PDB file of C-alpha atoms in Angstrom:
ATOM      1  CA  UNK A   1      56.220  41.032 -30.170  1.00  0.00           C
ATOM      2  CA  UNK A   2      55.990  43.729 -27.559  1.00  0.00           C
ATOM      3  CA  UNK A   3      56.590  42.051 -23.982  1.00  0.00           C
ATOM      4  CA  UNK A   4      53.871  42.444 -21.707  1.00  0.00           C
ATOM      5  CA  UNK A   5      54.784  41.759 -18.100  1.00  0.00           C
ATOM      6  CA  UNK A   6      53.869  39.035 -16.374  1.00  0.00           C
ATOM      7  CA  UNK A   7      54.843  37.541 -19.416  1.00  0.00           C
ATOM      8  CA  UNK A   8      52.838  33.962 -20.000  1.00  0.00           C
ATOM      9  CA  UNK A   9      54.238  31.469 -22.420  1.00  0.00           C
ATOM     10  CA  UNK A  10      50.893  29.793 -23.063  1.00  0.00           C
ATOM     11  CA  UNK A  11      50.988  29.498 -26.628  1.00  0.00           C
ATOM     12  CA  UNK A  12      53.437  27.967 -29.187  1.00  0.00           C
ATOM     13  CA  UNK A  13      53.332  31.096 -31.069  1.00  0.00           C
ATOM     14  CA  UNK A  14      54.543  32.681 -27.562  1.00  0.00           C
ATOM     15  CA  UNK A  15      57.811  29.716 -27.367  1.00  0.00           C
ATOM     16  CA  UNK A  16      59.121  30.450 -30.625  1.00  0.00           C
ATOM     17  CA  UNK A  17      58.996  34.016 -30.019  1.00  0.00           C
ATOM     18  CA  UNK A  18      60.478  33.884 -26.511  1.00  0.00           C
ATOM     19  CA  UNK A  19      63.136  31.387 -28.065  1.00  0.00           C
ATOM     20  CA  UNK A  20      62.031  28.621 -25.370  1.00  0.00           C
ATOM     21  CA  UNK A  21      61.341  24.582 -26.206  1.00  0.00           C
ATOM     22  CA  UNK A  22      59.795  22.086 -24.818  1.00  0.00           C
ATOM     23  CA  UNK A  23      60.853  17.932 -24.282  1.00  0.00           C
ATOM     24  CA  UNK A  24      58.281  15.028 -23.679  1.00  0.00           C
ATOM     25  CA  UNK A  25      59.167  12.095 -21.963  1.00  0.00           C
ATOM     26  CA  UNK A  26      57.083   8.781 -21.892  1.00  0.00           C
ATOM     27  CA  UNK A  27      56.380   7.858 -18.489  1.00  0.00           C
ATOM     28  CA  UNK A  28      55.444   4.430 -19.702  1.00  0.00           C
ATOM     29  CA  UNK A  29      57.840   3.158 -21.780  1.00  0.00           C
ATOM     30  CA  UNK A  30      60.886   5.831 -21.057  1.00  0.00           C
ATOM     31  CA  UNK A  31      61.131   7.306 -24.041  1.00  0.00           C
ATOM     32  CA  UNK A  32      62.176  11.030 -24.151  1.00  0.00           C
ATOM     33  CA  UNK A  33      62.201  13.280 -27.329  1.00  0.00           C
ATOM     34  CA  UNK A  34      62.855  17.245 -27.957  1.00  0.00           C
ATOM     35  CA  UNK A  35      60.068  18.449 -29.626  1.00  0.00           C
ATOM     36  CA  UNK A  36      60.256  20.888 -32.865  1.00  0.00           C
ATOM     37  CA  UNK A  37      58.089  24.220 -31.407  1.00  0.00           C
ATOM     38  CA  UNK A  38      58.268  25.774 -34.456  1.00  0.00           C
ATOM     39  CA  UNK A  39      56.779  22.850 -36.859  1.00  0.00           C
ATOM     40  CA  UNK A  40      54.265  22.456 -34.109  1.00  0.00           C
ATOM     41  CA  UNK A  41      52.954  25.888 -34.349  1.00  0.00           C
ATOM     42  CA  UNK A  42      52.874  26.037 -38.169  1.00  0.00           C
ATOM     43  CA  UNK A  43      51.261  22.476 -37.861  1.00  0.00           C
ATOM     44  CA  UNK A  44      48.433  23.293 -35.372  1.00  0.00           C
ATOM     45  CA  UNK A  45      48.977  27.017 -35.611  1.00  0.00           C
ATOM     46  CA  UNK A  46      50.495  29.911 -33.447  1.00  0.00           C
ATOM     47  CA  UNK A  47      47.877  30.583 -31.090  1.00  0.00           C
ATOM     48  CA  UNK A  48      47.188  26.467 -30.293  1.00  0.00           C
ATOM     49  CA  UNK A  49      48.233  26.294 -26.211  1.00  0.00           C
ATOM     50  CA  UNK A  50      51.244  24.549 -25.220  1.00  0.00           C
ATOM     51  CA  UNK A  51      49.578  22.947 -21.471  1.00  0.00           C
ATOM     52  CA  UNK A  52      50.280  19.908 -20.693  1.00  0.00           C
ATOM     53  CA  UNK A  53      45.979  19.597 -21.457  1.00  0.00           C
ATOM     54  CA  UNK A  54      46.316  21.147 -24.860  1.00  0.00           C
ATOM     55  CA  UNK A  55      49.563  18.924 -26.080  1.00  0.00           C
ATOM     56  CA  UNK A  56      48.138  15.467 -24.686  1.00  0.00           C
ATOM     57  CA  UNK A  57      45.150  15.740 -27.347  1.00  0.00           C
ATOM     58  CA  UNK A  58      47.496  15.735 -30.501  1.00  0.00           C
ATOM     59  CA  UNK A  59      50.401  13.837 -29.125  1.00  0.00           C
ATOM     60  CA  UNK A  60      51.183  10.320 -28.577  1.00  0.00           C
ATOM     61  CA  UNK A  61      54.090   8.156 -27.370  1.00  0.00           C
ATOM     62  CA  UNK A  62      54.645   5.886 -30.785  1.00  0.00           C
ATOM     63  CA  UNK A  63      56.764   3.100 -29.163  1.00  0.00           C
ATOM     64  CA  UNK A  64      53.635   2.477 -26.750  1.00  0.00           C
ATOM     65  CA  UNK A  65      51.236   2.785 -29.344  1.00  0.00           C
ATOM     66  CA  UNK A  66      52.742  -0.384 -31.549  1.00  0.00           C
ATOM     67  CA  UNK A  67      52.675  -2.136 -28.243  1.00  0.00           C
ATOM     68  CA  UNK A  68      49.266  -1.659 -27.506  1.00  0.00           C
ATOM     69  CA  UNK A  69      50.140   0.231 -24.012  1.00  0.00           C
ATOM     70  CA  UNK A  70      48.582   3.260 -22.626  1.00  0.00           C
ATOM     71  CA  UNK A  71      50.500   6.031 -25.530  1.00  0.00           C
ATOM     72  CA  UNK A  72      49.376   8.863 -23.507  1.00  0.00           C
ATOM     73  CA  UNK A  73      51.036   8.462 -20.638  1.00  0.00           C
ATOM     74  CA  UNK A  74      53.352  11.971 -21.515  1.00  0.00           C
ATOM     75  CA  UNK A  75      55.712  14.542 -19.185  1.00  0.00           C
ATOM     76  CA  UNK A  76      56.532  17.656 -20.563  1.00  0.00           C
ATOM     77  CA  UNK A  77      59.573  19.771 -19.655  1.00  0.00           C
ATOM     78  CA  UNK A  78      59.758  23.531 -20.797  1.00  0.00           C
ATOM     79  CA  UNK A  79      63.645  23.915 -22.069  1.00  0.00           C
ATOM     80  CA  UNK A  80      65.775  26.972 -22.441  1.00  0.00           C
ATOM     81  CA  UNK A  81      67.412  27.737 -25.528  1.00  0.00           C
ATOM     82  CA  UNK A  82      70.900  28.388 -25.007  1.00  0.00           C
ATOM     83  CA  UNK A  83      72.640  31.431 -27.200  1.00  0.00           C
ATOM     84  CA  UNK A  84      74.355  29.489 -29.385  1.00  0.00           C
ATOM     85  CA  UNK A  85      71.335  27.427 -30.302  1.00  0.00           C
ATOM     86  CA  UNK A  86      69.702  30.545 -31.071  1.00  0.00           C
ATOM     87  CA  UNK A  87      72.631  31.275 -33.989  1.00  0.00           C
TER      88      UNK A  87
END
């Protein structure tokens, strides 16, 4: 992948190239998880957006959900992938 500057990480194809993550976090409940990028993107495909918008359509807080709460109720946090993460 040839960088093109400004460089926009809008796409999970674009975070597992670049390296990056991403965490959610349940603003309901509290629950917090680190997501897998890569099994996202072969799941819903490289070029599927990784917004806030595009990731609250296909993801869900499952504690909330068995409650009967409000599931969608999400945070997400871009994270950087430290060196020796990337080994």
């Amino acid at each position: 992948m040839t960088m093109k500057y400004p460089f926009v990480e809008d796409t999970l194809g674009k975070k597992v190239a670049i390296g990056t993550g991403l965490s959610v976090d349940c603003m309901t409940c509290r629950h917090s998880a680190v997501l897998d990028v890569a099994a996202l993107a072969r799941r819903l495909g490289d070029d599927y957006g990784c917004m806030h918008w595009d990731l609250i359509k296909v993801l869900h807080c499952q504690p909330c959900r068995d409650a009967g709460r409000p599931d969608r109720n999400l945070h997400f946090t871009n994270r950087a992938v430290t060196p020796d993460a990337r080994r």
